[in-house]
Structure formats: C-alpha cells, structure tokens
Amino acid sequence: MRSRRLTLKQYLQFPHALVETLAGQQTLVDRPLAQLGAKRHVVFSLPFFVPAIFAIAQTDLVLTLPRKLAKIAAGMAGLRVVEPPREIKAFPYFMAWHPRLTTEPAHAWFREQLRIAARTI
C-alpha cells in the first residue's frame, strides 16, 4: 500500500480488530459499511481503544480509531497510520456518564473542565 488512504476494497481485505461499542459492532464504522452491503472481517475485539492499540502492535490487524488518538498512539505503539476509506466518516467526540452523576457537583465540574480543555485542542 503506497497511498495514505485505503480504498474500501483494500480496507475490507485486511483482518480487523474491533473496539466494540454495541454487540459486536463499532457502530461508527460498521453501520455505514452495512448500508453499503459490506462487512469487515473481525478477528479480535476489545471494549476500549487504548488496550486495542497496544494489542495490535506488531500485527497485520487494522484498527479504526479516532484520528487524534491514532496520531498520538502511533509513535508509542509503533503503528502505521493511514486514512480510512472515504465511506467511513470522522468520529465525533462525546462524553458519557452514568445518569446518577448528572447532578453530582464534582462530576459536573470535571465535565466542564474537559469541555474547556477540549476547545484548546
């Protein structure tokens, strides 16, 4: 592969590691693929990005993750970063927490600090 972006055909030819967000899916990747009638060949899944990054180091597995995280982790884990097929859109960033913490003052303060920090990135 010489290009900095995979075609959909190239992307689907590789074995994939999956960061599972919903019952065997990484929804931001697998739903658009399903709409095209395509499916990845997943051979490994984990629930979190960071352990998945280090798990695939030194393998031929493809891991689809947010661009900023990929760039940060590439040097640490020795990964090659290429752009995904155009059919896979950018990942939005969002926070999630248990509903019981919504009105918890310390948690609300922490979420606001994260919002402020994220605006500077």
Coordinates of C-alpha atoms in Angstrom, one line a residue:
M1 CA 0.0 0.0 0.0
R2 CA 1.6 3.2 -1.1
S3 CA -1.3 5.6 -0.7
R4 CA -2.1 7.4 2.6
R5 CA -5.8 6.4 2.2
L6 CA -7.2 3.0 1.9
T7 CA -9.9 2.2 -0.7
L8 CA -12.9 0.4 0.6
K9 CA -11.8 -2.7 -1.2
Q10 CA -8.3 -2.6 0.4
Y11 CA -9.9 -1.9 3.8
L12 CA -12.2 -4.9 3.6
Q13 CA -9.3 -7.2 2.6
F14 CA -7.5 -6.9 5.9
P15 CA -8.3 -8.6 9.2
H16 CA -9.6 -6.1 11.7
A17 CA -9.5 -5.5 15.4
L18 CA -12.8 -4.1 16.7
V19 CA -13.5 -1.6 19.6
E20 CA -16.9 -2.9 20.4
T21 CA -19.5 -0.2 21.2
L22 CA -22.6 -2.2 20.6
A23 CA -23.0 -6.0 20.5
G24 CA -20.2 -6.9 18.2
Q25 CA -20.1 -3.6 16.3
Q26 CA -18.1 -0.5 16.2
T27 CA -21.2 1.4 15.2
L28 CA -19.5 4.4 13.6
V29 CA -17.7 2.1 11.3
D30 CA -20.0 -0.9 10.9
R31 CA -23.3 0.8 10.3
P32 CA -22.0 2.8 7.2
L33 CA -20.4 -0.3 5.9
A34 CA -23.7 -2.3 6.3
Q35 CA -25.5 0.4 4.4
L36 CA -23.1 -0.4 1.5
G37 CA -23.7 -4.1 1.9
A38 CA -20.1 -4.5 3.2
K39 CA -18.7 -6.1 6.4
R40 CA -15.3 -6.2 7.9
H41 CA -13.6 -9.5 8.8
V42 CA -13.2 -9.0 12.6
V43 CA -10.8 -11.4 14.3
F44 CA -10.3 -9.6 17.6
S45 CA -12.4 -7.3 19.7
L46 CA -11.9 -5.2 22.9
P47 CA -14.1 -2.7 24.6
F48 CA -11.6 0.2 24.7
F49 CA -9.3 2.0 22.2
V50 CA -6.0 2.2 24.2
P51 CA -5.7 -1.5 25.0
A52 CA -6.7 -2.3 21.4
I53 CA -3.9 -0.1 20.1
F54 CA -1.2 -2.0 22.0
A55 CA -2.8 -5.3 21.3
I56 CA -2.5 -4.9 17.5
A57 CA 1.1 -3.6 17.6
Q58 CA 3.4 -5.9 15.6
T59 CA 0.4 -7.5 13.8
D60 CA -1.2 -7.1 10.4
L61 CA -4.6 -6.1 12.0
V62 CA -6.4 -2.9 11.1
L63 CA -7.8 -0.9 13.9
T64 CA -10.1 2.0 13.1
L65 CA -9.9 4.7 15.7
P66 CA -10.2 8.5 16.1
R67 CA -7.6 10.4 14.1
K68 CA -6.1 12.3 17.0
L69 CA -5.8 9.2 19.1
A70 CA -4.1 7.4 16.2
K71 CA -1.6 10.1 15.8
I72 CA -0.7 10.2 19.5
A73 CA -0.5 6.4 19.8
A74 CA 1.4 5.7 16.6
G75 CA 4.7 6.7 18.0
M76 CA 4.2 4.9 21.3
A77 CA 3.0 1.7 19.8
G78 CA 4.9 1.7 16.5
L79 CA 1.8 1.8 14.3
R80 CA 1.4 2.9 10.8
V81 CA -1.5 5.4 10.4
V82 CA -3.4 5.6 7.1
E83 CA -6.7 7.3 6.4
P84 CA -9.8 5.0 6.2
P85 CA -11.9 4.8 3.1
R86 CA -14.0 7.9 2.4
E87 CA -17.1 5.9 3.2
I88 CA -16.2 5.9 6.9
K89 CA -16.8 9.4 8.3
A90 CA -14.9 11.1 11.1
F91 CA -15.6 10.0 14.6
P92 CA -17.4 12.6 16.8
Y93 CA -16.1 13.1 20.3
F94 CA -18.5 12.9 23.2
M95 CA -18.7 12.3 26.9
A96 CA -20.8 9.6 28.6
W97 CA -21.5 9.0 32.2
H98 CA -24.0 7.3 34.4
P99 CA -27.2 9.3 34.8
R100 CA -26.9 9.4 38.6
L101 CA -23.8 11.6 38.2
T102 CA -25.5 14.2 36.1
T103 CA -26.3 16.4 39.1
E104 CA -23.2 15.5 41.1
P105 CA -21.3 18.8 41.6
A106 CA -17.8 17.3 41.4
H107 CA -18.7 15.4 38.3
A108 CA -20.3 18.4 36.7
W109 CA -17.2 20.4 37.4
F110 CA -15.0 17.7 35.9
R111 CA -17.1 17.5 32.7
E112 CA -16.8 21.3 32.3
Q113 CA -13.0 21.2 32.7
L114 CA -12.9 18.6 30.0
R115 CA -15.0 20.8 27.7
I116 CA -12.7 23.7 28.3
A117 CA -9.6 21.6 27.7
A118 CA -11.1 20.1 24.5
R119 CA -11.7 23.5 23.0
T120 CA -7.9 24.1 23.0
I121 CA -7.1 21.0 21.0

